[in-house]
Short mmCIF file of C-alpha atoms in Angstrom, two decimals:
data_model
loop_
_atom_site.label_atom_id
_atom_site.label_comp_id
_atom_site.label_asym_id
_atom_site.label_seq_id
_atom_site.Cartn_x
_atom_site.Cartn_y
_atom_site.Cartn_z
CA MET A 1 4.56 4.02 15.61
CA ILE A 2 2.58 7.26 15.59
CA GLY A 3 -1.04 7.12 14.50
CA VAL A 4 -2.74 10.21 13.14
CA LEU A 5 -6.56 10.11 13.35
CA GLY A 6 -7.44 12.65 10.72
CA GLY A 7 -9.57 13.74 7.79
CA MET A 8 -11.18 16.48 9.88
CA GLY A 9 -10.48 18.12 7.48
CA PRO A 10 -8.12 16.44 5.01
CA ALA A 11 -6.07 19.58 4.25
CA ALA A 12 -5.47 20.19 7.97
CA THR A 13 -4.42 16.53 8.36
CA ALA A 14 -1.91 16.84 5.52
CA ASP A 15 -0.66 20.09 7.05
CA PHE A 16 -0.23 18.38 10.43
CA PHE A 17 1.71 15.55 8.79
CA LEU A 18 4.05 18.14 7.24
CA LYS A 19 4.50 19.80 10.64
CA LEU A 20 5.25 16.48 12.25
CA THR A 21 7.90 15.79 9.64
CA ALA A 22 9.42 19.26 10.01
CA ALA A 23 9.41 18.99 13.81
CA THR A 24 11.39 15.73 13.72
CA PRO A 25 15.15 16.16 14.10
CA ALA A 26 16.36 14.02 11.18
CA ALA A 27 19.16 14.30 8.63
CA ARG A 28 17.87 11.49 6.42
CA ASP A 29 14.70 9.52 5.78
CA GLN A 30 15.67 6.66 8.10
CA GLU A 31 15.85 8.99 11.14
CA HIS A 32 12.18 10.01 10.84
CA ARG A 33 9.30 8.47 12.83
CA HIS A 34 7.06 5.72 11.44
CA VAL A 35 3.69 7.39 10.96
CA ILE A 36 0.34 6.03 9.86
CA VAL A 37 -2.39 8.47 8.92
CA TRP A 38 -6.10 7.53 8.81
CA SER A 39 -7.77 10.35 6.91
CA ASP A 40 -11.48 9.65 6.99
CA PRO A 41 -13.39 12.63 5.58
CA THR A 42 -16.72 10.89 6.17
CA VAL A 43 -16.61 11.59 9.90
CA PRO A 44 -19.76 13.63 10.57
CA ASP A 45 -19.13 17.36 11.17
CA ARG A 46 -17.90 17.65 14.78
CA SER A 47 -19.10 21.20 15.23
CA ASP A 48 -22.59 20.37 13.94
CA ALA A 49 -22.71 17.24 16.09
CA LEU A 50 -22.05 19.25 19.25
CA ILE A 51 -25.10 21.39 18.57
CA GLY A 52 -27.29 18.44 17.55
CA LEU A 53 -27.21 19.01 13.78
CA ALA A 54 -25.10 15.96 12.81
CA PRO A 55 -24.70 12.37 14.13
CA ASP A 56 -22.28 11.62 16.98
CA PRO A 57 -18.89 11.11 15.24
CA THR A 58 -17.58 8.77 17.97
CA PRO A 59 -18.22 5.50 16.00
CA TRP A 60 -16.14 6.89 13.14
CA LEU A 61 -13.34 7.89 15.52
CA VAL A 62 -13.44 4.48 17.17
CA ARG A 63 -13.20 2.76 13.77
CA GLY A 64 -10.18 4.91 12.84
CA ALA A 65 -8.44 4.43 16.20
CA ASN A 66 -8.91 0.66 15.94
CA ALA A 67 -7.55 0.64 12.38
CA LEU A 68 -4.50 2.61 13.51
CA ARG A 69 -3.88 0.28 16.43
CA ASP A 70 -4.33 -2.81 14.26
CA ALA A 71 -1.73 -1.34 11.89
CA GLY A 72 0.69 -0.93 14.76
CA ALA A 73 0.19 2.58 16.14
CA THR A 74 1.00 2.86 19.83
CA ILE A 75 0.18 6.53 20.33
CA VAL A 76 -2.46 8.58 18.52
CA ALA A 77 -2.64 12.29 17.64
CA ILE A 78 -5.89 13.91 16.51
CA PRO A 79 -5.24 17.12 14.53
CA CYS A 80 -8.78 18.43 15.00
CA ASN A 81 -9.75 20.70 17.89
CA THR A 82 -13.46 20.00 17.87
CA ALA A 83 -12.94 16.22 17.79
CA HIS A 84 -11.32 16.46 21.22
CA ALA A 85 -14.83 16.87 22.69
CA PHE A 86 -15.27 13.17 21.82
CA VAL A 87 -11.91 12.00 23.21
CA PRO A 88 -13.18 10.83 26.60
CA ARG A 89 -15.62 8.40 24.98
CA LEU A 90 -13.06 7.38 22.35
CA VAL A 91 -10.54 6.49 25.05
CA LYS A 92 -13.17 4.68 27.06
CA GLU A 93 -14.21 2.58 24.03
CA THR A 94 -10.74 1.82 22.66
CA GLY A 95 -8.23 2.33 25.52
CA ILE A 96 -6.00 4.05 22.96
CA ASP A 97 -3.17 6.32 24.16
CA ILE A 98 -3.86 9.87 22.96
CA VAL A 99 -1.52 12.87 22.88
CA HIS A 100 -4.16 15.43 23.95
CA MET A 101 -3.83 18.56 21.84
CA ILE A 102 -5.88 20.87 24.09
CA ASP A 103 -3.92 19.78 27.16
CA GLU A 104 -0.62 20.37 25.33
CA VAL A 105 -1.75 23.90 24.38
CA ALA A 106 -2.78 24.65 27.96
CA GLN A 107 0.62 23.48 29.24
CA THR A 108 2.43 25.51 26.57
CA LEU A 109 0.51 28.70 27.42
CA ALA A 110 0.98 28.13 31.19
CA ARG A 111 4.77 27.99 30.67
CA GLN A 112 4.93 31.46 29.04
CA ARG A 113 6.87 34.20 30.87
CA PRO A 114 5.67 36.88 31.50
CA ALA A 115 2.58 34.91 32.42
CA ILE A 116 -0.42 35.16 30.11
CA ARG A 117 -3.70 35.56 31.99
CA THR A 118 -6.13 36.05 29.08
CA VAL A 119 -6.19 34.41 25.65
CA GLY A 120 -8.57 34.80 22.73
CA LEU A 121 -10.04 31.85 20.89
CA LEU A 122 -10.70 31.52 17.19
CA ALA A 123 -12.43 28.19 16.71
CA THR A 124 -15.55 26.53 15.36
CA THR A 125 -18.86 27.30 17.04
CA GLY A 126 -18.86 23.71 18.28
CA THR A 127 -15.43 24.06 19.94
CA VAL A 128 -16.43 27.39 21.50
CA ALA A 129 -19.79 25.96 22.78
CA THR A 130 -18.27 22.85 24.24
CA HIS A 131 -15.89 24.90 26.44
CA LEU A 132 -12.95 22.60 25.63
CA TYR A 133 -10.30 25.29 25.75
CA GLN A 134 -12.09 27.20 28.52
CA GLU A 135 -11.99 24.15 30.85
CA TRP A 136 -8.37 23.11 30.14
CA LEU A 137 -7.05 26.70 30.41
CA VAL A 138 -8.95 27.78 33.49
CA SER A 139 -7.29 24.91 35.36
CA HIS A 140 -4.00 26.70 34.57
CA GLY A 141 -5.33 30.10 35.70
CA ILE A 142 -5.86 31.42 32.17
CA ASP A 143 -9.11 33.05 31.06
CA VAL A 144 -10.47 32.48 27.56
CA ILE A 145 -12.41 35.13 25.72
CA VAL A 146 -14.39 34.34 22.56
CA PRO A 147 -15.99 36.39 19.76
CA ASP A 148 -19.53 37.61 20.15
CA GLU A 149 -22.17 35.44 18.53
CA ALA A 150 -22.55 37.42 15.32
CA ALA A 151 -18.78 37.66 14.67
CA GLN A 152 -18.43 33.94 15.47
CA GLU A 153 -20.90 32.96 12.80
CA GLU A 154 -20.42 35.66 10.17
CA ASN A 155 -16.65 36.00 10.31
CA VAL A 156 -15.04 32.98 12.02
CA MET A 157 -17.23 30.14 10.67
CA ARG A 158 -17.40 31.83 7.27
CA GLY A 159 -13.62 31.85 7.08
CA ILE A 160 -13.30 28.22 8.23
CA ARG A 161 -15.88 27.02 5.63
CA ALA A 162 -14.13 29.00 2.90
CA ILE A 163 -10.76 27.39 3.74
CA LYS A 164 -12.29 23.90 3.83
CA ALA A 165 -13.85 24.59 0.40
CA GLY A 166 -10.57 25.91 -1.05
CA ALA A 167 -12.38 29.23 -1.70
CA TYR A 168 -10.78 31.52 0.87
CA THR A 169 -10.79 35.19 -0.26
CA ALA A 170 -9.16 38.44 0.91
CA GLU A 171 -12.54 39.45 2.34
CA ASP A 172 -12.71 36.24 4.42
CA ARG A 173 -9.20 36.98 5.69
CA ARG A 174 -10.07 40.62 6.53
CA ARG A 175 -13.04 39.40 8.56
CA LEU A 176 -11.01 36.81 10.50
CA LEU A 177 -8.38 39.45 11.34
CA SER A 178 -11.06 41.91 12.51
CA VAL A 179 -12.27 39.29 15.02
CA ALA A 180 -8.69 38.77 16.24
CA ASP A 181 -8.32 42.59 16.64
CA ASP A 182 -11.47 42.66 18.73
CA LEU A 183 -10.17 39.90 21.03
CA LEU A 184 -6.96 41.86 21.50
CA ALA A 185 -8.89 45.05 22.29
CA ARG A 186 -10.73 43.01 24.98
CA GLY A 187 -7.43 42.05 26.64
CA ALA A 188 -6.15 38.87 24.91
CA ARG A 189 -2.39 38.51 25.17
CA ALA A 190 -2.32 35.55 22.82
CA VAL A 191 -4.78 34.06 20.32
CA ILE A 192 -5.41 30.37 19.94
CA ALA A 193 -5.92 29.31 16.32
CA GLY A 194 -8.33 26.74 17.74
CA CYS A 195 -9.51 25.17 14.46
CA THR A 196 -7.04 23.48 12.16
CA GLU A 197 -8.14 25.68 9.25
CA ILE A 198 -7.34 28.98 11.05
CA PRO A 199 -3.51 28.73 10.67
CA LEU A 200 -4.10 28.14 6.94
CA GLY A 201 -5.91 31.53 6.83
CA ILE A 202 -3.96 33.83 9.13
CA ARG A 203 -0.37 33.79 10.35
CA ASP A 204 1.50 34.62 13.52
CA THR A 205 3.00 37.65 11.81
CA ASP A 206 -0.47 39.07 11.17
CA LEU A 207 -0.95 39.78 14.87
CA PRO A 208 1.01 41.75 17.51
CA VAL A 209 0.64 38.88 20.01
CA PRO A 210 1.45 35.18 19.62
CA LEU A 211 -0.95 33.17 17.46
CA VAL A 212 -0.78 29.72 19.04
CA ASP A 213 -1.19 26.93 16.48
CA PRO A 214 -2.40 23.86 18.39
CA THR A 215 -1.39 21.45 15.60
CA GLN A 216 2.18 22.80 15.75
CA VAL A 217 2.14 22.37 19.53
CA LEU A 218 0.76 18.82 19.00
CA ALA A 219 3.42 17.95 16.41
CA GLU A 220 6.19 19.06 18.82
CA ALA A 221 4.61 17.13 21.69
CA VAL A 222 4.31 13.95 19.62
CA VAL A 223 7.96 14.16 18.57
CA ARG A 224 9.03 14.73 22.23
CA GLN A 225 6.96 11.76 23.43
CA THR A 226 8.16 9.26 20.88
CA VAL A 227 11.54 7.72 20.40
CA ARG A 228 13.15 7.15 17.05
CA VAL A 229 11.95 4.01 15.30
CA MET B 1 -10.18 3.80 0.03
CA ILE B 2 -6.87 5.15 -1.27
CA GLY B 3 -3.67 3.74 0.26
CA VAL B 4 -0.47 5.77 0.13
CA LEU B 5 2.67 3.72 0.56
CA GLY B 6 5.09 6.39 1.70
CA GLY B 7 7.85 7.53 3.96
CA MET B 8 10.32 7.63 1.08
CA GLY B 9 10.85 10.34 2.23
CA PRO B 10 8.34 11.56 4.81
CA ALA B 11 8.30 15.20 3.60
CA ALA B 12 7.56 14.09 0.05
CA THR B 13 4.79 11.83 1.35
CA ALA B 14 3.19 14.67 3.26
CA ASP B 15 3.54 16.87 0.15
CA PHE B 16 1.81 14.20 -1.96
CA PHE B 17 -1.02 13.92 0.58
CA LEU B 18 -1.50 17.74 0.29
CA LYS B 19 -1.53 17.46 -3.53
CA LEU B 20 -4.07 14.65 -3.37
CA THR B 21 -6.30 16.78 -1.16
CA ALA B 22 -5.92 19.81 -3.41
CA ALA B 23 -6.60 17.77 -6.54
CA THR B 24 -9.91 16.47 -5.14
CA PRO B 25 -12.97 18.47 -6.21
CA ALA B 26 -14.66 18.97 -2.82
CA ALA B 27 -16.50 21.84 -1.20
CA ARG B 28 -16.52 20.33 2.30
CA ASP B 29 -14.72 17.62 4.31
CA GLN B 30 -17.24 14.95 3.55
CA GLU B 31 -16.72 15.15 -0.24
CA HIS B 32 -13.02 14.18 0.04
CA ARG B 33 -11.59 10.70 -0.44
CA HIS B 34 -10.85 8.34 2.40
CA VAL B 35 -7.09 8.05 2.48
CA ILE B 36 -4.72 5.97 4.63
CA VAL B 37 -1.02 6.83 4.59
CA TRP B 38 1.65 4.38 5.67
CA SER B 39 4.78 6.45 6.13
CA ASP B 40 7.59 4.10 6.96
CA PRO B 41 10.91 5.94 6.95
CA THR B 42 12.82 2.76 7.79
CA VAL B 43 12.50 1.49 4.22
CA PRO B 44 16.13 1.06 3.11
CA ASP B 45 17.33 3.66 0.65
CA ARG B 46 15.93 2.71 -2.76
CA SER B 47 18.66 4.42 -4.74
CA ASP B 48 21.41 2.73 -2.72
CA ALA B 49 19.65 -0.64 -2.98
CA LEU B 50 19.63 -0.42 -6.78
CA ILE B 51 23.39 -0.11 -6.83
CA GLY B 52 23.95 -2.77 -4.19
CA LEU B 53 24.72 -0.45 -1.24
CA ALA B 54 21.55 -1.11 0.79
CA PRO B 55 19.20 -4.09 1.38
CA ASP B 56 16.37 -4.83 -1.04
CA PRO B 57 13.45 -2.64 0.23
CA THR B 58 10.79 -5.02 -1.16
CA PRO B 59 10.00 -6.68 2.23
CA TRP B 60 9.31 -3.24 3.73
CA LEU B 61 7.08 -2.32 0.81
CA VAL B 62 5.23 -5.64 1.10
CA ARG B 63 4.65 -5.04 4.80
CA GLY B 64 3.27 -1.55 4.10
CA ALA B 65 1.06 -2.66 1.23
CA ASN B 66 -0.39 -5.48 3.37
CA ALA B 67 -1.06 -3.04 6.24
CA LEU B 68 -2.82 -0.66 3.87
CA ARG B 69 -4.93 -3.50 2.40
CA ASP B 70 -5.79 -4.82 5.90
CA ALA B 71 -6.94 -1.30 6.82
CA GLY B 72 -9.22 -1.25 3.81
CA ALA B 73 -7.22 0.33 0.94
CA THR B 74 -8.33 -0.93 -2.49
CA ILE B 75 -5.86 1.08 -4.60
CA VAL B 76 -2.31 2.10 -3.68
CA ALA B 77 -0.20 5.07 -4.76
CA ILE B 78 3.56 5.20 -4.13
CA PRO B 79 4.85 8.78 -4.11
CA CYS B 80 8.47 7.71 -4.65
CA ASN B 81 10.02 7.39 -8.08
CA THR B 82 12.83 5.06 -7.22
CA ALA B 83 10.53 2.68 -5.35
CA HIS B 84 8.79 1.95 -8.66
CA ALA B 85 11.76 -0.22 -9.58
CA PHE B 86 10.42 -2.66 -6.96
CA VAL B 87 6.78 -2.49 -8.04
CA PRO B 88 6.77 -5.66 -10.21
CA ARG B 89 7.91 -7.78 -7.23
CA LEU B 90 5.58 -5.92 -4.82
CA VAL B 91 2.60 -6.64 -7.07
CA LYS B 92 3.66 -10.25 -7.51
CA GLU B 93 3.92 -10.78 -3.72
CA THR B 94 0.75 -8.88 -2.67
CA GLY B 95 -1.53 -8.68 -5.74
CA ILE B 96 -2.22 -5.08 -4.70
CA ASP B 97 -3.66 -2.64 -7.29
CA ILE B 98 -1.14 0.12 -7.97
CA VAL B 99 -1.61 3.44 -9.72
CA HIS B 100 1.74 3.44 -11.49
CA MET B 101 3.35 6.87 -11.30
CA ILE B 102 5.91 6.37 -14.08
CA ASP B 103 3.21 5.05 -16.44
CA GLU B 104 0.97 8.03 -15.65
CA VAL B 105 3.86 10.42 -16.41
CA ALA B 106 4.57 8.67 -19.69
CA GLN B 107 0.89 8.91 -20.70
CA THR B 108 0.74 12.56 -19.70
CA LEU B 109 3.85 13.45 -21.76
CA ALA B 110 2.61 11.42 -24.72
CA ARG B 111 -0.62 13.46 -24.77
CA GLN B 112 1.20 16.83 -25.11
CA ARG B 113 0.63 18.80 -28.32
CA PRO B 114 2.89 19.86 -30.02
CA ALA B 115 4.40 16.43 -29.37
CA ILE B 116 7.43 16.24 -27.08
CA ARG B 117 10.19 13.95 -28.43
CA THR B 118 12.93 14.56 -25.84
CA VAL B 119 12.65 15.06 -22.07
CA GLY B 120 15.33 15.60 -19.45
CA LEU B 121 15.37 13.66 -16.19
CA LEU B 122 16.33 14.93 -12.75
CA ALA B 123 16.23 11.94 -10.45
CA THR B 124 18.25 9.89 -8.02
CA THR B 125 21.20 7.96 -9.40
CA GLY B 126 19.23 4.80 -8.67
CA THR B 127 16.25 5.91 -10.74
CA VAL B 128 18.53 6.98 -13.58
CA ALA B 129 20.48 3.70 -13.47
CA THR B 130 17.43 1.51 -13.40
CA HIS B 131 16.11 3.07 -16.64
CA LEU B 132 12.57 3.31 -15.22
CA TYR B 133 11.62 6.48 -17.06
CA GLN B 134 13.70 5.57 -20.11
CA GLU B 135 11.78 2.31 -20.58
CA TRP B 136 8.26 3.71 -20.00
CA LEU B 137 8.86 6.79 -22.18
CA VAL B 138 10.55 5.05 -25.08
CA SER B 139 7.46 2.93 -25.49
CA HIS B 140 5.65 6.25 -26.21
CA GLY B 141 8.31 7.43 -28.65
CA ILE B 142 9.93 9.84 -26.22
CA ASP B 143 13.68 9.94 -25.65
CA VAL B 144 15.05 10.57 -22.15
CA ILE B 145 18.32 12.42 -21.59
CA VAL B 146 20.10 12.44 -18.26
CA PRO B 147 22.86 14.49 -16.62
CA ASP B 148 26.46 13.41 -17.03
CA GLU B 149 27.88 11.34 -14.18
CA ALA B 150 29.63 14.17 -12.36
CA ALA B 151 26.64 16.54 -12.49
CA GLN B 152 24.39 13.66 -11.39
CA GLU B 153 26.37 13.06 -8.24
CA GLU B 154 27.70 16.53 -7.38
CA ASN B 155 24.62 18.55 -8.26
CA VAL B 156 21.50 16.40 -8.41
CA MET B 157 22.17 13.94 -5.60
CA ARG B 158 23.66 16.76 -3.47
CA GLY B 159 20.44 18.76 -3.82
CA ILE B 160 18.20 15.77 -3.07
CA ARG B 161 20.17 14.91 0.08
CA ALA B 162 20.06 18.55 1.23
CA ILE B 163 16.26 18.68 0.82
CA LYS B 164 15.84 15.39 2.70
CA ALA B 165 17.99 16.80 5.50
CA GLY B 166 16.06 20.08 5.59
CA ALA B 167 19.34 21.85 4.80
CA TYR B 168 18.74 23.01 1.24
CA THR B 169 20.72 26.17 0.37
CA ALA B 170 20.77 28.74 -2.46
CA GLU B 171 23.97 27.04 -3.74
CA ASP B 172 22.20 23.64 -3.88
CA ARG B 173 19.41 25.27 -5.84
CA ARG B 174 21.83 26.99 -8.24
CA ARG B 175 23.48 23.63 -8.95
CA LEU B 176 20.18 21.88 -9.62
CA LEU B 177 19.12 24.63 -12.02
CA SER B 178 22.47 24.45 -13.84
CA VAL B 179 21.80 20.75 -14.52
CA ALA B 180 18.35 21.56 -15.83
CA ASP B 181 19.85 24.23 -18.12
CA ASP B 182 22.31 21.72 -19.49
CA LEU B 183 19.46 19.26 -20.26
CA LEU B 184 17.61 22.04 -22.12
CA ALA B 185 20.73 22.92 -24.10
CA ARG B 186 20.93 19.25 -25.17
CA GLY B 187 17.34 19.38 -26.53
CA ALA B 188 14.96 18.56 -23.69
CA ARG B 189 11.52 20.14 -24.26
CA ALA B 190 10.32 19.19 -20.77
CA VAL B 191 12.06 18.17 -17.58
CA ILE B 192 10.81 15.36 -15.31
CA ALA B 193 11.26 16.22 -11.60
CA GLY B 194 11.82 12.48 -11.19
CA CYS B 195 12.54 12.39 -7.47
CA THR B 196 9.90 13.60 -4.99
CA GLU B 197 12.38 15.98 -3.45
CA ILE B 198 13.05 17.88 -6.73
CA PRO B 199 9.73 19.79 -6.82
CA LEU B 200 10.46 20.91 -3.27
CA GLY B 201 13.69 22.47 -4.57
CA ILE B 202 12.86 23.95 -7.98
CA ARG B 203 9.60 25.11 -9.50
CA ASP B 204 7.94 25.04 -12.90
CA THR B 205 8.42 28.82 -13.15
CA ASP B 206 12.22 28.42 -12.80
CA LEU B 207 12.40 26.85 -16.29
CA PRO B 208 11.37 27.93 -19.81
CA VAL B 209 9.90 24.45 -20.45
CA PRO B 210 7.38 22.42 -18.39
CA LEU B 211 8.77 20.85 -15.20
CA VAL B 212 6.70 17.73 -14.86
CA ASP B 213 6.00 16.80 -11.24
CA PRO B 214 5.24 13.05 -11.17
CA THR B 215 3.58 13.22 -7.74
CA GLN B 216 1.19 15.89 -9.05
CA VAL B 217 0.44 13.67 -12.08
CA LEU B 218 -0.05 10.75 -9.67
CA ALA B 219 -2.37 12.77 -7.37
CA GLU B 220 -4.58 13.70 -10.35
CA ALA B 221 -4.58 10.14 -11.68
CA VAL B 222 -5.58 8.72 -8.28
CA VAL B 223 -8.46 11.24 -8.00
CA ARG B 224 -9.63 10.36 -11.56
CA GLN B 225 -9.48 6.65 -10.84
CA THR B 226 -11.41 6.69 -7.59
CA VAL B 227 -15.00 7.55 -6.91
CA ARG B 228 -16.15 9.58 -3.96
CA VAL B 229 -16.46 7.56 -0.73
#
């Protein structure tokens, strides 16, 4: 049984659940995977926590992981990029088996031919600051470039907050795309939509290079790593 | 905490979870509801069970309801029309508090002004045969008309199966709409999309009368009946 530790945010969790369903080869209900989703929106903001502005979310993640395991989940997916900064402690405290989204993205990018040496990152300020993607990708010989500080706050975080609030406008979208353009101009050959809200705001077809959606990569990895119930 | 007893089918469950998120007035993650989704695709086919072609799904529903309660759910929504035929036994065996989708639809239709006296039903053969909607609506003075037997099997069930299999075609859609047209010609002043797959196949804007989506009605009812976590 697949556990989904979500709620960060709820719309992104629901979107991941849809992707997981769509990624499953199944002709009828009974051929799908058994999934249990814990969507706890009270988890303190992960991005704020990483910069000291919110409590450590680990206890909330531990509670969710334990609830999923108690309900029968044997493998857990976390459709939130920033939350992966807390995965080492979560695993240490619960021993739960995680399909690691950042690792799956790194492996996917490393398999691309012709090889990609530089990728751009659109993510929360917390994810950028914690160097999650930078560390996992550099181990595969891929450099990560990020927006400058002003663009990060005024364009990327603004867009993410608008999507979370259900108030995303054409202007928010224009700003997000301008940041992507800047990353391409600086040499990015792919862009990681490194916050679960980003793929709800811009699409692969908006860019001349691949827009990697980590939750899509995670959904496919989870399906590959599980057998039919 | 809201429990969602789902998996019937998985895509419809994910769609309901999205509707629940969208129906929640929230400007940021932390203002959303805490939701736990049990998506068990191994529940025997509800429609087949009602006509004796599959095992009684009640034990699967009981197992899911108990798992949701053990995880902390205090109210349970079931985004599957046909499964509501098994709700009386589920409640008897678990004592769980259900937001009853069919009852919510009946109340919503009864509130319409000008009053609606006749509605059409697009649903699984099992839902039609069990008279779920017919019984709940007649108590509000509303008549339910259903497709003739051939159209039910060759057009409605065909469309539902195609959507479940991710193989829905323009021809499937044309057939579903032809059944809706027939219900309108026979006097329906609204059509109930009485299987969770139907709203994935046709939309409100496809018809000159309201297409009532029971999972949307359920999502709004659940949000109304719960307070913020």
